């Protein structure tokens, strides 16, 4: 049982390049989230999904796109990377049944550096 | 505008003593409050939560207190152990949403 898995774990990009972060979960979570963590800023929500085929904006969505074509996968895309997107990105899943209570299961993180 | 605030970036406590981590919030419309723990190079892990209709929840060494009138949340760890050394994030979920808003975190160090 792998839980929530993020790939890649590390990536270095040049300004203007594009890339996709993949999050895969085998916990049957309905909801999936992408957060970024920056020093002194805590965890900030980028985009999230409450079910297959749905996506919604979080607190800091600009410069990112997401897709949830399959329930178990949630992709985060950067179309034209900027140095301000240097961060550690965390994917999380939650909500298998009943009422949403905020309990999320996180992946190990993906460290992205944009030069 | 930071809706969930952790004003102490760090806290140092001796092993065996009580650790008290604090969190303040500005929005009255939060449904659930949670604490997450994070070790370096790992993702955050859920620790304990409390519903807005309660004022205390206990789980082993961990107790969360909610003071709605003061818009204040605290996590008590008794007794503190070296393995508790980590960054602790306070988080809150607004009513009728599926989002979780995090604070900036407090780094706890428990020394022998």
PDB file of C-alpha atoms in Angstrom:
ATOM      1  CA  UNK A   1       0.000   0.000   0.000  1.00  0.00           C
ATOM      2  CA  UNK A   2       1.936   3.015  -1.296  1.00  0.00           C
ATOM      3  CA  UNK A   3      -0.397   5.766   0.000  1.00  0.00           C
ATOM      4  CA  UNK A   4       0.258   9.096  -1.746  1.00  0.00           C
ATOM      5  CA  UNK A   5       3.211   9.102  -4.133  1.00  0.00           C
ATOM      6  CA  UNK A   6       4.735  12.134  -5.856  1.00  0.00           C
ATOM      7  CA  UNK A   7       7.051  12.132  -8.858  1.00  0.00           C
ATOM      8  CA  UNK A   8       9.589  13.496  -9.408  1.00  0.00           C
ATOM      9  CA  UNK A   9      11.105  14.093  -5.962  1.00  0.00           C
ATOM     10  CA  UNK A  10      13.553  16.711  -7.241  1.00  0.00           C
ATOM     11  CA  UNK A  11      13.704  18.827 -10.383  1.00  0.00           C
ATOM     12  CA  UNK A  12      15.703  21.801 -11.592  1.00  0.00           C
ATOM     13  CA  UNK A  13      14.187  23.921 -14.346  1.00  0.00           C
ATOM     14  CA  UNK A  14      15.240  26.974 -16.281  1.00  0.00           C
ATOM     15  CA  UNK A  15      12.952  29.985 -16.418  1.00  0.00           C
ATOM     16  CA  UNK A  16      10.317  29.479 -19.099  1.00  0.00           C
ATOM     17  CA  UNK A  17      10.462  25.691 -19.160  1.00  0.00           C
ATOM     18  CA  UNK A  18       7.393  23.594 -18.502  1.00  0.00           C
ATOM     19  CA  UNK A  19       6.914  20.525 -16.365  1.00  0.00           C
ATOM     20  CA  UNK A  20       4.306  18.339 -14.723  1.00  0.00           C
ATOM     21  CA  UNK A  21       4.251  16.945 -11.210  1.00  0.00           C
ATOM     22  CA  UNK A  22       2.360  13.708 -10.786  1.00  0.00           C
ATOM     23  CA  UNK A  23       0.507  12.658  -7.671  1.00  0.00           C
ATOM     24  CA  UNK A  24      -0.837   9.124  -7.417  1.00  0.00           C
ATOM     25  CA  UNK A  25      -2.869   7.662  -4.565  1.00  0.00           C
ATOM     26  CA  UNK A  26      -4.137   4.178  -3.845  1.00  0.00           C
ATOM     27  CA  UNK A  27      -6.242   5.092  -0.807  1.00  0.00           C
ATOM     28  CA  UNK A  28      -9.499   5.696  -2.701  1.00  0.00           C
ATOM     29  CA  UNK A  29      -9.511   9.374  -1.780  1.00  0.00           C
ATOM     30  CA  UNK A  30     -12.225  11.480  -3.358  1.00  0.00           C
ATOM     31  CA  UNK A  31     -10.418  14.742  -2.653  1.00  0.00           C
ATOM     32  CA  UNK A  32      -6.889  15.648  -3.727  1.00  0.00           C
ATOM     33  CA  UNK A  33      -4.843  18.793  -3.151  1.00  0.00           C
ATOM     34  CA  UNK A  34      -1.647  20.512  -4.218  1.00  0.00           C
ATOM     35  CA  UNK A  35       0.144  22.725  -1.686  1.00  0.00           C
ATOM     36  CA  UNK A  36       3.410  24.593  -1.799  1.00  0.00           C
ATOM     37  CA  UNK A  37       5.624  25.199   1.214  1.00  0.00           C
ATOM     38  CA  UNK A  38       7.893  28.212   1.426  1.00  0.00           C
ATOM     39  CA  UNK A  39       9.979  29.478   4.367  1.00  0.00           C
ATOM     40  CA  UNK A  40       7.884  31.599   6.707  1.00  0.00           C
ATOM     41  CA  UNK A  41       4.741  31.036   4.630  1.00  0.00           C
ATOM     42  CA  UNK A  42       3.540  27.658   5.812  1.00  0.00           C
ATOM     43  CA  UNK A  43       1.560  25.510   3.406  1.00  0.00           C
ATOM     44  CA  UNK A  44      -0.491  27.339   0.798  1.00  0.00           C
ATOM     45  CA  UNK A  45      -3.177  25.679  -1.296  1.00  0.00           C
ATOM     46  CA  UNK A  46      -2.629  25.905  -5.063  1.00  0.00           C
ATOM     47  CA  UNK A  47      -5.472  23.860  -6.568  1.00  0.00           C
ATOM     48  CA  UNK A  48      -7.648  21.023  -5.412  1.00  0.00           C
ATOM     49  CA  UNK A  49     -10.160  18.489  -6.672  1.00  0.00           C
ATOM     50  CA  UNK A  50     -13.229  17.020  -5.008  1.00  0.00           C
ATOM     51  CA  UNK A  51     -13.678  14.246  -7.517  1.00  0.00           C
ATOM     52  CA  UNK A  52     -12.635  12.799 -10.846  1.00  0.00           C
ATOM     53  CA  UNK A  53     -12.972  15.413 -13.575  1.00  0.00           C
ATOM     54  CA  UNK A  54     -13.275  18.354 -11.161  1.00  0.00           C
ATOM     55  CA  UNK A  55     -10.757  21.020 -10.160  1.00  0.00           C
ATOM     56  CA  UNK A  56     -10.906  24.270  -8.190  1.00  0.00           C
ATOM     57  CA  UNK A  57      -8.570  27.133  -7.357  1.00  0.00           C
ATOM     58  CA  UNK A  58      -6.952  27.513  -3.997  1.00  0.00           C
ATOM     59  CA  UNK A  59      -5.112  30.448  -2.412  1.00  0.00           C
ATOM     60  CA  UNK A  60      -2.245  30.754  -4.919  1.00  0.00           C
ATOM     61  CA  UNK A  61      -3.367  29.292  -8.278  1.00  0.00           C
ATOM     62  CA  UNK A  62      -1.652  31.693 -10.699  1.00  0.00           C
ATOM     63  CA  UNK A  63       0.968  30.103 -12.936  1.00  0.00           C
ATOM     64  CA  UNK A  64      -0.297  26.564 -12.338  1.00  0.00           C
ATOM     65  CA  UNK A  65      -2.788  24.248 -13.997  1.00  0.00           C
ATOM     66  CA  UNK A  66      -4.166  20.922 -12.808  1.00  0.00           C
ATOM     67  CA  UNK A  67      -6.037  17.934 -14.133  1.00  0.00           C
ATOM     68  CA  UNK A  68      -7.807  14.995 -12.533  1.00  0.00           C
ATOM     69  CA  UNK A  69      -8.712  12.673 -15.378  1.00  0.00           C
ATOM     70  CA  UNK A  70      -8.588   9.610 -13.142  1.00  0.00           C
ATOM     71  CA  UNK A  71      -9.591   9.398  -9.502  1.00  0.00           C
ATOM     72  CA  UNK A  72      -6.201   8.125  -8.408  1.00  0.00           C
ATOM     73  CA  UNK A  73      -4.094  10.778 -10.178  1.00  0.00           C
ATOM     74  CA  UNK A  74      -3.793  14.538  -9.753  1.00  0.00           C
ATOM     75  CA  UNK A  75      -1.381  16.398 -12.032  1.00  0.00           C
ATOM     76  CA  UNK A  76       0.115  19.834 -11.384  1.00  0.00           C
ATOM     77  CA  UNK A  77       1.492  21.656 -14.404  1.00  0.00           C
ATOM     78  CA  UNK A  78       3.763  24.655 -14.767  1.00  0.00           C
ATOM     79  CA  UNK A  79       3.484  25.998 -18.316  1.00  0.00           C
ATOM     80  CA  UNK A  80       6.258  28.584 -18.044  1.00  0.00           C
ATOM     81  CA  UNK A  81       8.282  28.231 -14.865  1.00  0.00           C
ATOM     82  CA  UNK A  82       9.408  31.317 -12.944  1.00  0.00           C
ATOM     83  CA  UNK A  83      11.961  31.631 -10.107  1.00  0.00           C
ATOM     84  CA  UNK A  84       9.067  32.531  -7.770  1.00  0.00           C
ATOM     85  CA  UNK A  85       7.823  28.973  -8.237  1.00  0.00           C
ATOM     86  CA  UNK A  86      10.897  27.557  -6.550  1.00  0.00           C
ATOM     87  CA  UNK A  87       9.370  25.675  -3.658  1.00  0.00           C
ATOM     88  CA  UNK A  88       8.569  22.320  -2.120  1.00  0.00           C
ATOM     89  CA  UNK A  89       5.295  20.958  -3.458  1.00  0.00           C
ATOM     90  CA  UNK A  90       3.095  18.588  -1.513  1.00  0.00           C
ATOM     91  CA  UNK A  91       0.215  16.537  -2.767  1.00  0.00           C
ATOM     92  CA  UNK A  92      -2.443  15.318  -0.360  1.00  0.00           C
ATOM     93  CA  UNK A  93      -5.533  13.175  -0.476  1.00  0.00           C
ATOM     94  CA  UNK A  94      -8.530  12.871   1.800  1.00  0.00           C
ATOM     95  CA  UNK A  95     -12.176  11.961   2.172  1.00  0.00           C
ATOM     96  CA  UNK A  96     -13.042   8.358   1.483  1.00  0.00           C
ATOM     97  CA  UNK A  97     -16.541   8.377   2.985  1.00  0.00           C
ATOM     98  CA  UNK A  98     -18.788  10.339   5.267  1.00  0.00           C
ATOM     99  CA  UNK A  99     -18.204  13.951   6.119  1.00  0.00           C
ATOM    100  CA  UNK A 100     -15.062  15.896   5.274  1.00  0.00           C
ATOM    101  CA  UNK A 101     -13.139  16.685   8.453  1.00  0.00           C
ATOM    102  CA  UNK A 102      -9.883  18.023   7.067  1.00  0.00           C
ATOM    103  CA  UNK A 103      -7.775  14.933   7.732  1.00  0.00           C
ATOM    104  CA  UNK A 104      -5.385  14.657   4.810  1.00  0.00           C
ATOM    105  CA  UNK A 105      -2.654  12.198   3.830  1.00  0.00           C
ATOM    106  CA  UNK A 106       0.383  13.843   2.308  1.00  0.00           C
ATOM    107  CA  UNK A 107       3.040  12.688  -0.092  1.00  0.00           C
ATOM    108  CA  UNK A 108       6.724  13.145   0.673  1.00  0.00           C
ATOM    109  CA  UNK A 109       7.073  16.311  -1.362  1.00  0.00           C
ATOM    110  CA  UNK A 110       8.715  17.419  -4.606  1.00  0.00           C
ATOM    111  CA  UNK A 111      11.483  19.994  -4.450  1.00  0.00           C
ATOM    112  CA  UNK A 112      11.460  22.249  -7.491  1.00  0.00           C
ATOM    113  CA  UNK A 113      14.138  24.817  -8.275  1.00  0.00           C
ATOM    114  CA  UNK A 114      13.687  27.316 -11.093  1.00  0.00           C
ATOM    115  CA  UNK A 115      16.860  29.069 -12.195  1.00  0.00           C
TER     116      UNK A 115
ATOM    117  CA  UNK B   1      -4.423  37.978   4.665  1.00  0.00           C
ATOM    118  CA  UNK B   2      -3.333  35.158   6.959  1.00  0.00           C
ATOM    119  CA  UNK B   3      -6.488  33.575   8.391  1.00  0.00           C
ATOM    120  CA  UNK B   4      -4.593  31.088  10.560  1.00  0.00           C
ATOM    121  CA  UNK B   5      -1.608  32.431  12.468  1.00  0.00           C
ATOM    122  CA  UNK B   6       1.144  30.819  14.464  1.00  0.00           C
ATOM    123  CA  UNK B   7       3.053  33.709  15.993  1.00  0.00           C
ATOM    124  CA  UNK B   8       5.862  31.666  17.530  1.00  0.00           C
ATOM    125  CA  UNK B   9       8.252  30.359  14.874  1.00  0.00           C
ATOM    126  CA  UNK B  10      10.061  28.170  17.370  1.00  0.00           C
ATOM    127  CA  UNK B  11       9.794  26.630  20.818  1.00  0.00           C
ATOM    128  CA  UNK B  12      12.377  24.793  22.910  1.00  0.00           C
ATOM    129  CA  UNK B  13      11.274  22.495  25.755  1.00  0.00           C
ATOM    130  CA  UNK B  14      13.054  20.093  28.054  1.00  0.00           C
ATOM    131  CA  UNK B  15      12.187  16.406  27.811  1.00  0.00           C
ATOM    132  CA  UNK B  16       9.418  15.444  30.237  1.00  0.00           C
ATOM    133  CA  UNK B  17       7.984  18.960  30.436  1.00  0.00           C
ATOM    134  CA  UNK B  18       4.856  20.263  28.759  1.00  0.00           C
ATOM    135  CA  UNK B  19       4.986  21.770  25.269  1.00  0.00           C
ATOM    136  CA  UNK B  20       2.295  24.307  24.420  1.00  0.00           C
ATOM    137  CA  UNK B  21       1.892  25.377  20.823  1.00  0.00           C
ATOM    138  CA  UNK B  22      -0.479  28.205  20.001  1.00  0.00           C
ATOM    139  CA  UNK B  23      -2.564  29.187  17.015  1.00  0.00           C
ATOM    140  CA  UNK B  24      -4.884  32.139  16.391  1.00  0.00           C
ATOM    141  CA  UNK B  25      -7.478  32.517  13.670  1.00  0.00           C
ATOM    142  CA  UNK B  26      -9.434  35.420  12.279  1.00  0.00           C
ATOM    143  CA  UNK B  27     -12.362  33.717  10.561  1.00  0.00           C
ATOM    144  CA  UNK B  28     -15.318  32.657  12.739  1.00  0.00           C
ATOM    145  CA  UNK B  29     -16.567  30.331  10.030  1.00  0.00           C
ATOM    146  CA  UNK B  30     -14.190  27.427  10.577  1.00  0.00           C
ATOM    147  CA  UNK B  31     -15.710  23.984  11.044  1.00  0.00           C
ATOM    148  CA  UNK B  32     -12.740  21.868  12.052  1.00  0.00           C
ATOM    149  CA  UNK B  33      -9.329  22.648  13.479  1.00  0.00           C
ATOM    150  CA  UNK B  34      -6.383  20.305  13.096  1.00  0.00           C
ATOM    151  CA  UNK B  35      -2.754  19.930  14.006  1.00  0.00           C
ATOM    152  CA  UNK B  36      -0.212  18.385  11.681  1.00  0.00           C
ATOM    153  CA  UNK B  37       3.344  17.362  12.451  1.00  0.00           C
ATOM    154  CA  UNK B  38       6.175  17.501   9.928  1.00  0.00           C
ATOM    155  CA  UNK B  39       9.637  15.992  10.037  1.00  0.00           C
ATOM    156  CA  UNK B  40      12.363  17.191   7.631  1.00  0.00           C
ATOM    157  CA  UNK B  41      12.154  15.743   4.122  1.00  0.00           C
ATOM    158  CA  UNK B  42       8.750  14.188   4.853  1.00  0.00           C
ATOM    159  CA  UNK B  43       5.183  15.229   4.231  1.00  0.00           C
ATOM    160  CA  UNK B  44       3.013  16.513   7.095  1.00  0.00           C
ATOM    161  CA  UNK B  45       1.111  13.890   9.072  1.00  0.00           C
ATOM    162  CA  UNK B  46      -2.198  14.372  10.820  1.00  0.00           C
ATOM    163  CA  UNK B  47      -1.900  14.527  14.597  1.00  0.00           C
ATOM    164  CA  UNK B  48      -5.179  15.533  16.218  1.00  0.00           C
ATOM    165  CA  UNK B  49      -8.314  17.510  15.415  1.00  0.00           C
ATOM    166  CA  UNK B  50     -11.224  19.221  17.104  1.00  0.00           C
ATOM    167  CA  UNK B  51     -14.678  20.158  15.926  1.00  0.00           C
ATOM    168  CA  UNK B  52     -15.834  23.741  16.401  1.00  0.00           C
ATOM    169  CA  UNK B  53     -18.623  22.506  18.680  1.00  0.00           C
ATOM    170  CA  UNK B  54     -16.139  21.168  21.236  1.00  0.00           C
ATOM    171  CA  UNK B  55     -13.560  22.864  23.436  1.00  0.00           C
ATOM    172  CA  UNK B  56     -11.195  19.977  24.133  1.00  0.00           C
ATOM    173  CA  UNK B  57     -10.010  16.791  22.511  1.00  0.00           C
ATOM    174  CA  UNK B  58      -7.449  14.409  23.956  1.00  0.00           C
ATOM    175  CA  UNK B  59      -5.433  11.616  22.386  1.00  0.00           C
ATOM    176  CA  UNK B  60      -2.745  10.107  24.558  1.00  0.00           C
ATOM    177  CA  UNK B  61      -0.070  12.699  25.245  1.00  0.00           C
ATOM    178  CA  UNK B  62      -1.716  15.219  22.932  1.00  0.00           C
ATOM    179  CA  UNK B  63      -4.579  17.541  23.858  1.00  0.00           C
ATOM    180  CA  UNK B  64      -6.064  20.278  21.736  1.00  0.00           C
ATOM    181  CA  UNK B  65      -7.991  23.141  23.306  1.00  0.00           C
ATOM    182  CA  UNK B  66     -10.316  25.472  21.442  1.00  0.00           C
ATOM    183  CA  UNK B  67     -11.356  28.883  22.754  1.00  0.00           C
ATOM    184  CA  UNK B  68     -13.886  30.203  20.248  1.00  0.00           C
ATOM    185  CA  UNK B  69     -14.459  33.535  21.955  1.00  0.00           C
ATOM    186  CA  UNK B  70     -10.746  34.291  21.747  1.00  0.00           C
ATOM    187  CA  UNK B  71     -10.368  32.606  18.341  1.00  0.00           C
ATOM    188  CA  UNK B  72      -7.485  30.649  19.801  1.00  0.00           C
ATOM    189  CA  UNK B  73      -6.336  27.050  19.504  1.00  0.00           C
ATOM    190  CA  UNK B  74      -3.564  25.334  21.435  1.00  0.00           C
ATOM    191  CA  UNK B  75      -1.840  21.957  21.393  1.00  0.00           C
ATOM    192  CA  UNK B  76      -0.469  20.534  24.631  1.00  0.00           C
ATOM    193  CA  UNK B  77       2.068  17.718  24.594  1.00  0.00           C
ATOM    194  CA  UNK B  78       2.658  16.049  27.962  1.00  0.00           C
ATOM    195  CA  UNK B  79       5.223  14.734  28.599  1.00  0.00           C
ATOM    196  CA  UNK B  80       7.373  16.004  25.742  1.00  0.00           C
ATOM    197  CA  UNK B  81       9.798  13.536  24.169  1.00  0.00           C
ATOM    198  CA  UNK B  82      12.804  14.081  21.876  1.00  0.00           C
ATOM    199  CA  UNK B  83      10.882  12.337  19.072  1.00  0.00           C
ATOM    200  CA  UNK B  84       8.328  15.151  19.236  1.00  0.00           C
ATOM    201  CA  UNK B  85      10.908  17.525  17.759  1.00  0.00           C
ATOM    202  CA  UNK B  86       9.345  18.624  14.478  1.00  0.00           C
ATOM    203  CA  UNK B  87       7.456  21.476  12.837  1.00  0.00           C
ATOM    204  CA  UNK B  88       3.822  21.680  13.918  1.00  0.00           C
ATOM    205  CA  UNK B  89       1.201  23.227  11.665  1.00  0.00           C
ATOM    206  CA  UNK B  90      -2.174  24.432  12.801  1.00  0.00           C
ATOM    207  CA  UNK B  91      -4.900  24.128  10.145  1.00  0.00           C
ATOM    208  CA  UNK B  92      -8.578  24.992   9.812  1.00  0.00           C
ATOM    209  CA  UNK B  93     -11.374  24.012   7.490  1.00  0.00           C
ATOM    210  CA  UNK B  94     -14.035  26.634   6.666  1.00  0.00           C
ATOM    211  CA  UNK B  95     -17.703  25.656   6.846  1.00  0.00           C
ATOM    212  CA  UNK B  96     -19.177  24.162   3.687  1.00  0.00           C
ATOM    213  CA  UNK B  97     -15.851  24.008   1.908  1.00  0.00           C
ATOM    214  CA  UNK B  98     -13.479  21.187   1.162  1.00  0.00           C
ATOM    215  CA  UNK B  99     -10.345  23.217   1.787  1.00  0.00           C
ATOM    216  CA  UNK B 100      -7.792  23.243   4.559  1.00  0.00           C
ATOM    217  CA  UNK B 101      -5.955  26.458   5.445  1.00  0.00           C
ATOM    218  CA  UNK B 102      -2.620  26.142   7.215  1.00  0.00           C
ATOM    219  CA  UNK B 103      -0.694  28.371   9.571  1.00  0.00           C
ATOM    220  CA  UNK B 104       3.004  29.141   9.113  1.00  0.00           C
ATOM    221  CA  UNK B 105       4.222  26.466  11.526  1.00  0.00           C
ATOM    222  CA  UNK B 106       6.124  26.309  14.833  1.00  0.00           C
ATOM    223  CA  UNK B 107       9.379  24.405  15.121  1.00  0.00           C
ATOM    224  CA  UNK B 108       9.451  22.447  18.385  1.00  0.00           C
ATOM    225  CA  UNK B 109      12.735  21.223  19.790  1.00  0.00           C
ATOM    226  CA  UNK B 110      12.685  18.870  22.764  1.00  0.00           C
ATOM    227  CA  UNK B 111      16.076  18.563  24.416  1.00  0.00           C
ATOM    228  CA  UNK B 112      17.230  15.976  26.988  1.00  0.00           C
TER     229      UNK B 112
END
